[in-house]
PDB file of C-alpha atoms in Angstrom:
ATOM      1  CA  MET A   1     -18.349  -9.104   2.078  1.00 43.00           C
ATOM      2  CA  PRO A   2     -15.771  -7.264   0.003  1.00 41.00           C
ATOM      3  CA  VAL A   3     -12.490  -6.645   1.773  1.00 41.00           C
ATOM      4  CA  LEU A   4      -9.255  -4.844   1.073  1.00 41.00           C
ATOM      5  CA  ARG A   5      -5.845  -5.709   2.466  1.00 40.00           C
ATOM      6  CA  PHE A   6      -3.103  -3.227   3.041  1.00 44.00           C
ATOM      7  CA  ALA A   7       0.354  -3.773   1.639  1.00 46.00           C
ATOM      8  CA  ILE A   8       3.654  -2.163   2.489  1.00 45.00           C
ATOM      9  CA  PRO A   9       6.057  -1.246  -0.267  1.00 48.00           C
ATOM     10  CA  ALA A  10       9.472  -1.170   1.354  1.00 49.00           C
ATOM     11  CA  LEU A  11      11.589   1.925   1.353  1.00 45.00           C
ATOM     12  CA  ILE A  12      15.027   2.566  -0.102  1.00 44.00           C
ATOM     13  CA  VAL A  13      16.530   5.895   0.839  1.00 40.00           C
ATOM     14  CA  ALA A  14      19.984   5.300   2.283  1.00 38.00           C
ATOM     15  CA  VAL A  15      22.534   6.898  -0.027  1.00 42.00           C
ATOM     16  CA  SER A  16      25.773   8.512   1.025  1.00 42.00           C
ATOM     17  CA  SER A  17      26.396  12.140   0.191  1.00 40.00           C
ATOM     18  CA  CYS A  18      30.180  11.786   0.484  1.00 41.00           C
ATOM     19  CA  ASP A  19      30.701  12.162  -3.274  1.00 44.00           C
ATOM     20  CA  LEU A  20      28.917  15.494  -3.541  1.00 43.00           C
ATOM     21  CA  ALA A  21      30.919  18.237  -5.223  1.00 50.00           C
ATOM     22  CA  GLY A  22      30.974  21.471  -3.249  1.00 62.00           C
ATOM     23  CA  VAL A  23      29.803  22.450   0.199  1.00 68.00           C
ATOM     24  CA  PRO A  24      26.543  24.173  -0.926  1.00 87.00           C
ATOM     25  CA  ALA A  25      25.437  21.049  -2.764  1.00 86.00           C
ATOM     26  CA  ARG A  26      26.331  18.906   0.251  1.00 86.00           C
ATOM     27  CA  VAL A  27      24.255  21.105   2.525  1.00 91.00           C
ATOM     28  CA  ALA A  28      21.244  21.164   0.186  1.00 93.00           C
ATOM     29  CA  TYR A  29      21.367  17.401  -0.312  1.00 93.00           C
ATOM     30  CA  ALA A  30      21.743  16.662   3.397  1.00 93.00           C
ATOM     31  CA  LYS A  31      18.784  18.924   4.150  1.00 95.00           C
ATOM     32  CA  GLY A  32      16.662  17.164   1.542  1.00 95.00           C
ATOM     33  CA  ARG A  33      17.610  13.727   2.837  1.00 94.00           C
ATOM     34  CA  ALA A  34      16.735  14.706   6.401  1.00 95.00           C
ATOM     35  CA  GLN A  35      13.370  16.031   5.242  1.00 95.00           C
ATOM     36  CA  LEU A  36      12.736  12.852   3.259  1.00 94.00           C
ATOM     37  CA  ASP A  37      13.531  10.692   6.279  1.00 92.00           C
ATOM     38  CA  ALA A  38      11.191  12.843   8.400  1.00 91.00           C
ATOM     39  CA  GLY A  39       8.325  12.416   5.942  1.00 90.00           C
ATOM     40  CA  GLU A  40       8.422  16.078   4.866  1.00 95.00           C
ATOM     41  CA  TYR A  41       8.126  15.198   1.207  1.00 95.00           C
ATOM     42  CA  GLU A  42       7.229  18.552  -0.334  1.00 97.00           C
ATOM     43  CA  ALA A  43      10.092  20.219   1.519  1.00 96.00           C
ATOM     44  CA  ALA A  44      12.420  17.406   0.460  1.00 96.00           C
ATOM     45  CA  VAL A  45      11.513  17.953  -3.191  1.00 97.00           C
ATOM     46  CA  GLN A  46      12.370  21.639  -2.873  1.00 96.00           C
ATOM     47  CA  SER A  47      15.715  21.025  -1.144  1.00 95.00           C
ATOM     48  CA  LEU A  48      16.751  18.273  -3.538  1.00 96.00           C
ATOM     49  CA  THR A  49      15.782  20.432  -6.495  1.00 96.00           C
ATOM     50  CA  HIS A  50      18.133  23.085  -5.107  1.00 95.00           C
ATOM     51  CA  ALA A  51      20.873  20.473  -4.754  1.00 94.00           C
ATOM     52  CA  LEU A  52      20.407  19.474  -8.389  1.00 95.00           C
ATOM     53  CA  ARG A  53      20.711  23.070  -9.526  1.00 94.00           C
ATOM     54  CA  LEU A  54      24.111  23.121  -7.826  1.00 92.00           C
ATOM     55  CA  ALA A  55      25.118  19.612  -8.953  1.00 92.00           C
ATOM     56  CA  PRO A  56      23.041  18.678 -12.059  1.00 93.00           C
ATOM     57  CA  THR A  57      24.643  15.247 -12.512  1.00 92.00           C
ATOM     58  CA  LEU A  58      24.059  14.045  -8.952  1.00 93.00           C
ATOM     59  CA  ALA A  59      22.354  10.664  -9.339  1.00 95.00           C
ATOM     60  CA  VAL A  60      21.529  10.185  -5.652  1.00 95.00           C
ATOM     61  CA  ALA A  61      19.642  13.485  -5.554  1.00 96.00           C
ATOM     62  CA  TYR A  62      17.504  12.393  -8.497  1.00 97.00           C
ATOM     63  CA  ASN A  63      16.918   9.088  -6.709  1.00 97.00           C
ATOM     64  CA  ASP A  64      15.837  10.702  -3.462  1.00 96.00           C
ATOM     65  CA  ARG A  65      13.672  13.329  -5.131  1.00 97.00           C
ATOM     66  CA  GLY A  66      12.027  10.542  -7.098  1.00 97.00           C
ATOM     67  CA  LEU A  67      11.290   8.729  -3.853  1.00 96.00           C
ATOM     68  CA  ALA A  68       9.744  11.862  -2.348  1.00 96.00           C
ATOM     69  CA  GLU A  69       7.584  12.243  -5.454  1.00 97.00           C
ATOM     70  CA  TYR A  70       6.563   8.586  -5.103  1.00 96.00           C
ATOM     71  CA  TYR A  71       5.320   9.187  -1.567  1.00 93.00           C
ATOM     72  CA  LEU A  72       3.377  12.180  -2.866  1.00 94.00           C
ATOM     73  CA  ARG A  73       1.852   9.854  -5.495  1.00 91.00           C
ATOM     74  CA  ARG A  74       3.224  11.984  -8.300  1.00 96.00           C
ATOM     75  CA  TYR A  75       4.261   8.905 -10.176  1.00 96.00           C
ATOM     76  CA  ASP A  76       5.161  10.508 -13.507  1.00 97.00           C
ATOM     77  CA  ALA A  77       7.562  12.927 -11.831  1.00 97.00           C
ATOM     78  CA  ALA A  78       8.980  10.110  -9.713  1.00 98.00           C
ATOM     79  CA  ARG A  79       9.582   7.930 -12.758  1.00 98.00           C
ATOM     80  CA  ALA A  80      11.326  10.757 -14.601  1.00 98.00           C
ATOM     81  CA  ASP A  81      13.655  11.395 -11.657  1.00 97.00           C
ATOM     82  CA  LEU A  82      14.494   7.743 -11.131  1.00 98.00           C
ATOM     83  CA  ASN A  83      15.217   7.226 -14.821  1.00 98.00           C
ATOM     84  CA  ALA A  84      17.477  10.288 -14.623  1.00 97.00           C
ATOM     85  CA  ALA A  85      19.292   8.718 -11.668  1.00 97.00           C
ATOM     86  CA  ILE A  86      19.791   5.474 -13.590  1.00 98.00           C
ATOM     87  CA  GLU A  87      21.021   7.304 -16.696  1.00 97.00           C
ATOM     88  CA  ARG A  88      23.701   8.987 -14.582  1.00 96.00           C
ATOM     89  CA  GLU A  89      24.565   5.940 -12.482  1.00 96.00           C
ATOM     90  CA  PRO A  90      23.309   2.668 -14.042  1.00 97.00           C
ATOM     91  CA  ARG A  91      24.548   0.596 -11.098  1.00 97.00           C
ATOM     92  CA  LEU A  92      22.572   2.572  -8.501  1.00 97.00           C
ATOM     93  CA  TRP A  93      20.505  -0.381  -7.346  1.00 97.00           C
ATOM     94  CA  THR A  94      18.338   1.743  -5.060  1.00 96.00           C
ATOM     95  CA  ALA A  95      17.053   3.662  -8.078  1.00 97.00           C
ATOM     96  CA  HIS A  96      16.091   0.415  -9.831  1.00 98.00           C
ATOM     97  CA  ASN A  97      14.246  -0.723  -6.703  1.00 97.00           C
ATOM     98  CA  ASN A  98      12.463   2.600  -6.314  1.00 97.00           C
ATOM     99  CA  LEU A  99      11.499   2.633  -9.981  1.00 98.00           C
ATOM    100  CA  GLY A 100       9.950  -0.777  -9.376  1.00 98.00           C
ATOM    101  CA  MET A 101       7.858   0.743  -6.577  1.00 97.00           C
ATOM    102  CA  VAL A 102       6.679   3.487  -8.933  1.00 97.00           C
ATOM    103  CA  HIS A 103       5.749   1.005 -11.645  1.00 97.00           C
ATOM    104  CA  ASP A 104       3.918  -1.098  -9.071  1.00 96.00           C
ATOM    105  CA  GLY A 105       2.000   1.988  -7.971  1.00 93.00           C
ATOM    106  CA  LEU A 106       1.055   2.633 -11.602  1.00 95.00           C
ATOM    107  CA  GLY A 107      -0.124  -0.958 -12.046  1.00 93.00           C
ATOM    108  CA  ALA A 108       2.702  -1.623 -14.535  1.00 96.00           C
ATOM    109  CA  PHE A 109       3.587  -4.884 -12.823  1.00 97.00           C
ATOM    110  CA  LYS A 110       5.719  -6.467 -15.556  1.00 97.00           C
ATOM    111  CA  GLU A 111       7.891  -3.354 -15.653  1.00 98.00           C
ATOM    112  CA  ALA A 112       8.129  -3.435 -11.859  1.00 98.00           C
ATOM    113  CA  LEU A 113       9.341  -7.036 -11.914  1.00 98.00           C
ATOM    114  CA  ALA A 114      12.015  -6.136 -14.451  1.00 98.00           C
ATOM    115  CA  ASP A 115      13.164  -3.255 -12.231  1.00 98.00           C
ATOM    116  CA  TYR A 116      13.410  -5.512  -9.179  1.00 98.00           C
ATOM    117  CA  ASP A 117      15.247  -8.190 -11.149  1.00 98.00           C
ATOM    118  CA  GLU A 118      17.826  -5.601 -12.177  1.00 98.00           C
ATOM    119  CA  ALA A 119      18.148  -4.356  -8.594  1.00 98.00           C
ATOM    120  CA  LEU A 120      18.739  -7.940  -7.453  1.00 98.00           C
ATOM    121  CA  ARG A 121      21.330  -8.467 -10.192  1.00 98.00           C
ATOM    122  CA  LEU A 122      23.203  -5.488  -8.785  1.00 98.00           C
ATOM    123  CA  ARG A 123      22.582  -6.415  -5.153  1.00 97.00           C
ATOM    124  CA  PRO A 124      21.834 -10.163  -4.908  1.00 98.00           C
ATOM    125  CA  GLY A 125      19.720 -11.381  -2.013  1.00 97.00           C
ATOM    126  CA  ASP A 126      18.675  -7.969  -0.712  1.00 97.00           C
ATOM    127  CA  ALA A 127      15.732  -8.401   1.657  1.00 97.00           C
ATOM    128  CA  ILE A 128      14.007  -5.152   0.734  1.00 97.00           C
ATOM    129  CA  VAL A 129      14.090  -5.774  -3.004  1.00 98.00           C
ATOM    130  CA  LEU A 130      12.968  -9.387  -2.550  1.00 98.00           C
ATOM    131  CA  SER A 131      10.029  -8.268  -0.435  1.00 98.00           C
ATOM    132  CA  ASN A 132       9.083  -5.592  -2.960  1.00 97.00           C
ATOM    133  CA  ARG A 133       9.207  -8.090  -5.814  1.00 98.00           C
ATOM    134  CA  GLY A 134       7.040 -10.419  -3.760  1.00 98.00           C
ATOM    135  CA  LEU A 135       4.516  -7.630  -3.307  1.00 97.00           C
ATOM    136  CA  THR A 136       4.264  -7.116  -7.057  1.00 98.00           C
ATOM    137  CA  ARG A 137       3.821 -10.846  -7.542  1.00 98.00           C
ATOM    138  CA  TYR A 138       1.052 -10.695  -4.941  1.00 96.00           C
ATOM    139  CA  HIS A 139      -0.625  -7.944  -6.967  1.00 95.00           C
ATOM    140  CA  LEU A 140      -0.386 -10.204 -10.034  1.00 96.00           C
ATOM    141  CA  GLY A 141      -2.036 -13.068  -8.112  1.00 94.00           C
ATOM    142  CA  ASP A 142       1.148 -15.160  -8.276  1.00 97.00           C
ATOM    143  CA  ASP A 143       0.957 -16.266  -4.646  1.00 97.00           C
ATOM    144  CA  ASP A 144       3.468 -19.121  -4.848  1.00 98.00           C
ATOM    145  CA  ARG A 145       6.252 -16.908  -6.188  1.00 98.00           C
ATOM    146  CA  ALA A 146       5.258 -14.101  -3.839  1.00 98.00           C
ATOM    147  CA  LEU A 147       5.652 -16.454  -0.869  1.00 98.00           C
ATOM    148  CA  HIS A 148       9.025 -17.580  -2.203  1.00 98.00           C
ATOM    149  CA  ASP A 149      10.221 -13.972  -2.311  1.00 98.00           C
ATOM    150  CA  PHE A 150       8.922 -13.159   1.181  1.00 98.00           C
ATOM    151  CA  ASP A 151      10.518 -16.316   2.594  1.00 98.00           C
ATOM    152  CA  ALA A 152      13.813 -15.386   0.908  1.00 98.00           C
ATOM    153  CA  ALA A 153      13.589 -11.853   2.293  1.00 98.00           C
ATOM    154  CA  LEU A 154      13.072 -13.196   5.803  1.00 98.00           C
ATOM    155  CA  ALA A 155      15.933 -15.650   5.383  1.00 98.00           C
ATOM    156  CA  ALA A 156      18.121 -12.636   4.588  1.00 98.00           C
ATOM    157  CA  ASP A 157      16.697 -10.537   7.446  1.00 98.00           C
ATOM    158  CA  SER A 158      14.636 -12.362  10.050  1.00 98.00           C
ATOM    159  CA  GLU A 159      13.529  -9.086  11.663  1.00 97.00           C
ATOM    160  CA  TYR A 160      12.181  -7.461   8.501  1.00 97.00           C
ATOM    161  CA  ALA A 161       8.698  -6.366   9.582  1.00 97.00           C
ATOM    162  CA  GLN A 162       7.393  -5.456   6.116  1.00 96.00           C
ATOM    163  CA  ALA A 163       8.113  -8.917   4.748  1.00 97.00           C
ATOM    164  CA  TYR A 164       6.139 -10.525   7.592  1.00 98.00           C
ATOM    165  CA  ASN A 165       3.218  -8.206   6.913  1.00 97.00           C
ATOM    166  CA  ASN A 166       3.265  -8.846   3.192  1.00 97.00           C
ATOM    167  CA  ARG A 167       3.606 -12.611   3.602  1.00 98.00           C
ATOM    168  CA  GLY A 168       0.607 -12.469   5.911  1.00 98.00           C
ATOM    169  CA  MET A 169      -1.439 -10.908   3.119  1.00 97.00           C
ATOM    170  CA  VAL A 170      -0.757 -13.883   0.846  1.00 97.00           C
ATOM    171  CA  ARG A 171      -1.716 -16.281   3.614  1.00 97.00           C
ATOM    172  CA  LEU A 172      -4.868 -14.295   4.319  1.00 96.00           C
ATOM    173  CA  ARG A 173      -5.896 -14.451   0.671  1.00 95.00           C
ATOM    174  CA  ARG A 174      -5.335 -18.207   0.778  1.00 95.00           C
ATOM    175  CA  GLY A 175      -7.606 -18.517   3.807  1.00 94.00           C
ATOM    176  CA  GLU A 176      -4.715 -19.516   6.101  1.00 96.00           C
ATOM    177  CA  LEU A 177      -6.015 -17.290   8.887  1.00 96.00           C
ATOM    178  CA  GLN A 178      -3.860 -18.512  11.767  1.00 96.00           C
ATOM    179  CA  LEU A 179      -0.655 -18.247   9.733  1.00 97.00           C
ATOM    180  CA  ALA A 180      -1.699 -14.791   8.561  1.00 97.00           C
ATOM    181  CA  LEU A 181      -2.439 -13.653  12.109  1.00 97.00           C
ATOM    182  CA  ALA A 182       0.969 -14.930  13.235  1.00 98.00           C
ATOM    183  CA  ASP A 183       2.735 -12.986  10.464  1.00 98.00           C
ATOM    184  CA  PHE A 184       0.900  -9.735  11.199  1.00 98.00           C
ATOM    185  CA  ARG A 185       1.646 -10.055  14.917  1.00 97.00           C
ATOM    186  CA  THR A 186       5.328 -10.756  14.200  1.00 98.00           C
ATOM    187  CA  ALA A 187       5.419  -7.705  11.941  1.00 98.00           C
ATOM    188  CA  LEU A 188       4.325  -5.602  14.929  1.00 97.00           C
ATOM    189  CA  VAL A 189       6.986  -7.163  17.145  1.00 98.00           C
ATOM    190  CA  HIS A 190       9.698  -5.963  14.753  1.00 97.00           C
ATOM    191  CA  GLY A 191       7.890  -2.822  13.609  1.00 95.00           C
ATOM    192  CA  PRO A 192       5.717  -1.631  16.500  1.00 94.00           C
ATOM    193  CA  ARG A 193       5.143   1.773  14.883  1.00 91.00           C
ATOM    194  CA  LEU A 194       3.826   0.340  11.621  1.00 92.00           C
ATOM    195  CA  ARG A 195       0.204   0.987  10.718  1.00 91.00           C
ATOM    196  CA  GLU A 196      -0.381  -1.675   8.091  1.00 93.00           C
ATOM    197  CA  PRO A 197      -0.169  -4.801  10.305  1.00 96.00           C
ATOM    198  CA  HIS A 198      -2.935  -3.322  12.485  1.00 95.00           C
ATOM    199  CA  VAL A 199      -5.042  -2.690   9.380  1.00 93.00           C
ATOM    200  CA  ASN A 200      -4.476  -6.252   8.198  1.00 95.00           C
ATOM    201  CA  LEU A 201      -5.140  -7.697  11.651  1.00 96.00           C
ATOM    202  CA  ALA A 202      -8.496  -5.903  11.620  1.00 95.00           C
ATOM    203  CA  ASN A 203      -9.258  -7.654   8.350  1.00 94.00           C
ATOM    204  CA  ALA A 204      -8.045 -11.063   9.540  1.00 96.00           C
ATOM    205  CA  PHE A 205      -9.914 -10.906  12.845  1.00 96.00           C
ATOM    206  CA  ASP A 206     -13.041  -9.771  11.005  1.00 95.00           C
ATOM    207  CA  ARG A 207     -12.808 -12.745   8.659  1.00 94.00           C
ATOM    208  CA  SER A 208     -12.343 -15.117  11.593  1.00 94.00           C
ATOM    209  CA  GLY A 209     -15.386 -13.707  13.392  1.00 95.00           C
ATOM    210  CA  GLN A 210     -13.376 -12.042  16.164  1.00 96.00           C
ATOM    211  CA  TYR A 211     -15.056  -8.692  15.686  1.00 96.00           C
ATOM    212  CA  ASP A 212     -14.049  -7.072  18.976  1.00 96.00           C
ATOM    213  CA  SER A 213     -10.375  -7.746  18.201  1.00 96.00           C
ATOM    214  CA  ALA A 214     -10.947  -6.440  14.683  1.00 95.00           C
ATOM    215  CA  ILE A 215     -12.254  -3.175  16.130  1.00 96.00           C
ATOM    216  CA  VAL A 216      -9.276  -2.846  18.483  1.00 96.00           C
ATOM    217  CA  HIS A 217      -6.772  -3.198  15.643  1.00 95.00           C
ATOM    218  CA  GLY A 218      -8.878  -1.143  13.270  1.00 93.00           C
ATOM    219  CA  ARG A 219      -8.738   1.747  15.710  1.00 94.00           C
ATOM    220  CA  LEU A 220      -5.008   1.261  16.219  1.00 93.00           C
ATOM    221  CA  GLY A 221      -4.551   1.303  12.465  1.00 91.00           C
ATOM    222  CA  ILE A 222      -6.319   4.650  12.311  1.00 91.00           C
ATOM    223  CA  ARG A 223      -4.333   6.145  15.190  1.00 89.00           C
ATOM    224  CA  THR A 224      -0.966   4.940  13.907  1.00 82.00           C
ATOM    225  CA  GLY A 225       0.486   7.098  11.185  1.00 65.00           C
ATOM    226  CA  GLY A 226      -2.631   9.202  10.706  1.00 67.00           C
ATOM    227  CA  GLY A 227      -4.928   6.470   9.466  1.00 72.00           C
ATOM    228  CA  SER A 228      -5.837   5.528   5.910  1.00 86.00           C
ATOM    229  CA  ALA A 229      -8.876   4.874   3.769  1.00 92.00           C
ATOM    230  CA  THR A 230      -8.250   1.143   4.084  1.00 91.00           C
ATOM    231  CA  ALA A 231      -8.025   1.326   7.876  1.00 91.00           C
ATOM    232  CA  HIS A 232     -11.405   3.067   8.109  1.00 94.00           C
ATOM    233  CA  ASN A 233     -12.927   0.581   5.667  1.00 95.00           C
ATOM    234  CA  ASN A 234     -11.736  -2.449   7.625  1.00 93.00           C
ATOM    235  CA  LEU A 235     -12.963  -0.952  10.895  1.00 95.00           C
ATOM    236  CA  GLY A 236     -16.328  -0.346   9.261  1.00 95.00           C
ATOM    237  CA  MET A 237     -16.628  -3.995   8.279  1.00 95.00           C
ATOM    238  CA  ALA A 238     -16.247  -5.110  11.898  1.00 95.00           C
ATOM    239  CA  PHE A 239     -18.887  -2.621  13.049  1.00 96.00           C
ATOM    240  CA  GLN A 240     -21.185  -3.833  10.286  1.00 96.00           C
ATOM    241  CA  HIS A 241     -20.857  -7.447  11.349  1.00 96.00           C
ATOM    242  CA  LEU A 242     -21.708  -6.421  14.904  1.00 96.00           C
ATOM    243  CA  HIS A 243     -24.805  -4.624  13.535  1.00 96.00           C
ATOM    244  CA  GLN A 244     -23.460  -1.299  14.802  1.00 96.00           C
ATOM    245  CA  TYR A 245     -24.663   0.343  11.627  1.00 97.00           C
ATOM    246  CA  ASP A 246     -24.188   4.001  12.557  1.00 97.00           C
ATOM    247  CA  SER A 247     -20.545   3.376  13.469  1.00 97.00           C
ATOM    248  CA  ALA A 248     -20.056   1.325  10.313  1.00 97.00           C
ATOM    249  CA  LEU A 249     -21.523   4.085   8.158  1.00 97.00           C
ATOM    250  CA  ALA A 250     -19.277   6.695   9.791  1.00 97.00           C
ATOM    251  CA  SER A 251     -16.238   4.483   9.102  1.00 96.00           C
ATOM    252  CA  PHE A 252     -17.104   3.972   5.435  1.00 97.00           C
ATOM    253  CA  ASP A 253     -17.776   7.702   5.082  1.00 97.00           C
ATOM    254  CA  ALA A 254     -14.331   8.405   6.570  1.00 96.00           C
ATOM    255  CA  ALA A 255     -12.715   5.920   4.183  1.00 95.00           C
ATOM    256  CA  LEU A 256     -14.335   7.553   1.165  1.00 96.00           C
ATOM    257  CA  ALA A 257     -13.477  11.042   2.373  1.00 95.00           C
ATOM    258  CA  ARG A 258      -9.835   9.953   2.104  1.00 92.00           C
ATOM    259  CA  ASP A 259     -10.220   8.050  -1.170  1.00 92.00           C
ATOM    260  CA  PRO A 260     -13.492   8.624  -3.058  1.00 94.00           C
ATOM    261  CA  ARG A 261     -12.589   5.914  -5.579  1.00 92.00           C
ATOM    262  CA  LEU A 262     -11.976   3.153  -3.048  1.00 95.00           C
ATOM    263  CA  VAL A 263     -14.419   0.720  -4.609  1.00 95.00           C
ATOM    264  CA  VAL A 264     -14.380  -1.717  -1.701  1.00 96.00           C
ATOM    265  CA  ALA A 265     -15.593   1.025   0.643  1.00 96.00           C
ATOM    266  CA  LEU A 266     -18.225   2.125  -1.878  1.00 97.00           C
ATOM    267  CA  SER A 267     -19.396  -1.473  -2.153  1.00 97.00           C
ATOM    268  CA  ASN A 268     -19.449  -1.963   1.601  1.00 97.00           C
ATOM    269  CA  ARG A 269     -21.345   1.284   2.156  1.00 97.00           C
ATOM    270  CA  GLY A 270     -23.824   0.368  -0.564  1.00 97.00           C
ATOM    271  CA  ILE A 271     -24.478  -2.992   1.078  1.00 97.00           C
ATOM    272  CA  LEU A 272     -24.828  -1.322   4.467  1.00 97.00           C
ATOM    273  CA  ARG A 273     -27.311   1.208   3.095  1.00 97.00           C
ATOM    274  CA  MET A 274     -29.371  -1.662   1.683  1.00 96.00           C
ATOM    275  CA  GLN A 275     -29.415  -3.211   5.158  1.00 95.00           C
ATOM    276  CA  MET A 276     -30.471   0.128   6.616  1.00 95.00           C
ATOM    277  CA  GLY A 277     -33.296   0.522   4.092  1.00 94.00           C
ATOM    278  CA  ASP A 278     -31.687   3.430   2.215  1.00 96.00           C
ATOM    279  CA  SER A 279     -32.276   2.219  -1.346  1.00 95.00           C
ATOM    280  CA  ASP A 280     -31.413   5.535  -2.988  1.00 95.00           C
ATOM    281  CA  GLY A 281     -28.097   5.809  -1.158  1.00 97.00           C
ATOM    282  CA  ALA A 282     -27.304   2.169  -1.879  1.00 96.00           C
ATOM    283  CA  ARG A 283     -28.042   2.702  -5.560  1.00 96.00           C
ATOM    284  CA  ARG A 284     -25.670   5.659  -5.756  1.00 97.00           C
ATOM    285  CA  ASP A 285     -22.833   3.733  -4.143  1.00 97.00           C
ATOM    286  CA  LEU A 286     -23.301   0.604  -6.220  1.00 97.00           C
ATOM    287  CA  GLU A 287     -23.594   2.577  -9.441  1.00 97.00           C
ATOM    288  CA  ALA A 288     -20.289   4.249  -8.540  1.00 97.00           C
ATOM    289  CA  VAL A 289     -18.687   0.802  -8.098  1.00 97.00           C
ATOM    290  CA  VAL A 290     -19.858  -0.176 -11.588  1.00 96.00           C
ATOM    291  CA  ALA A 291     -18.745   3.145 -13.091  1.00 96.00           C
ATOM    292  CA  ILE A 292     -15.239   2.870 -11.635  1.00 95.00           C
ATOM    293  CA  GLY A 293     -15.058  -0.774 -12.706  1.00 93.00           C
ATOM    294  CA  THR A 294     -11.599  -1.580 -11.363  1.00 88.00           C
ATOM    295  CA  ASP A 295     -12.599  -4.778  -9.515  1.00 89.00           C
ATOM    296  CA  PRO A 296     -14.475  -7.340 -11.663  1.00 92.00           C
ATOM    297  CA  ASP A 297     -15.863  -9.242  -8.663  1.00 93.00           C
ATOM    298  CA  LEU A 298     -17.146  -6.109  -6.926  1.00 95.00           C
ATOM    299  CA  THR A 299     -18.565  -4.822 -10.223  1.00 95.00           C
ATOM    300  CA  ALA A 300     -20.495  -8.052 -10.788  1.00 96.00           C
ATOM    301  CA  ASP A 301     -21.757  -8.051  -7.198  1.00 96.00           C
ATOM    302  CA  ALA A 302     -22.850  -4.412  -7.503  1.00 96.00           C
ATOM    303  CA  ARG A 303     -24.784  -5.159 -10.701  1.00 96.00           C
ATOM    304  CA  ASP A 304     -26.580  -8.041  -8.993  1.00 95.00           C
ATOM    305  CA  ARG A 305     -27.531  -5.848  -6.052  1.00 96.00           C
ATOM    306  CA  LEU A 306     -28.688  -3.034  -8.323  1.00 95.00           C
ATOM    307  CA  ARG A 307     -31.003  -5.460 -10.088  1.00 94.00           C
ATOM    308  CA  SER A 308     -32.436  -6.543  -6.733  1.00 92.00           C
ATOM    309  CA  ILE A 309     -33.012  -2.910  -5.730  1.00 90.00           C
ATOM    310  CA  LYS A 310     -34.758  -2.204  -9.032  1.00 85.00           C
ATOM    311  CA  ALA A 311     -36.986  -5.267  -8.617  1.00 76.00           C
ATOM    312  CA  ARG A 312     -38.199  -4.233  -5.179  1.00 69.00           C
ATOM    313  CA  PRO A 313     -41.682  -2.735  -5.023  1.00 58.00           C
ATOM    314  CA  ARG A 314     -41.771   0.934  -4.104  1.00 57.00           C
TER     315      ARG A 314
END
């Protein structure tokens, strides 16, 4: 059954405001930073924009506003701000790292790797940048180099929860279930408020046939940090394997309400609707998978299932 793992891009926000010129600019920047740290991204953009009106050359304000835009998934605006930060302060390694996160979010993985390499040139051995580069390598399917980066990140910081989570994803893709479970659990030891390890544990337990545990962590993934489309999808898979079809359908519906183009949830709901005898609903979901076309394996599977639906006597 199609699955989706959840990755954590690490965060870089810590920049001193001690070099700000003028008290008003200091106040505006400090307010924006506090809002960014609190997850109030729209407010942070407004405050940092005000800071930049007062201090137009302030590289750290461009960096932080770019990060807020990244969290809001306004990637073009984020990229423009981070490039502006780098133009004003080429050695601002945080901006290079954050630009890598933006490029990763855009699927521009080669550009992301170049950004992370530059950040590591400026700040060798940084755990956050190493973990982020490993995540991009994971997205490229380069599991060996991804593992190398995650191992290096953990050698630099043995309590870095995100690196454990992301290393677990590589191990899960390789079918190393026990190692993956150990990494996700360790991620929660060092980051008990993180959502993503719960989401990934739901996936790992589902794949190992431990469906009750998958449901427990799926629900925790939804409760922690407000939930996500992926969390609802992974919970739905466990319900589906337990033949609790109504609960599975509600979970897939919730996933797609959050992200209508999440092809794995569309595929899973289409398969579920076939099992429930809803051929018309299954056809709609599987046709949407083919139309979106972002996952070759899911697209091929959807085409096969559509042919089987068409061949069935009415």
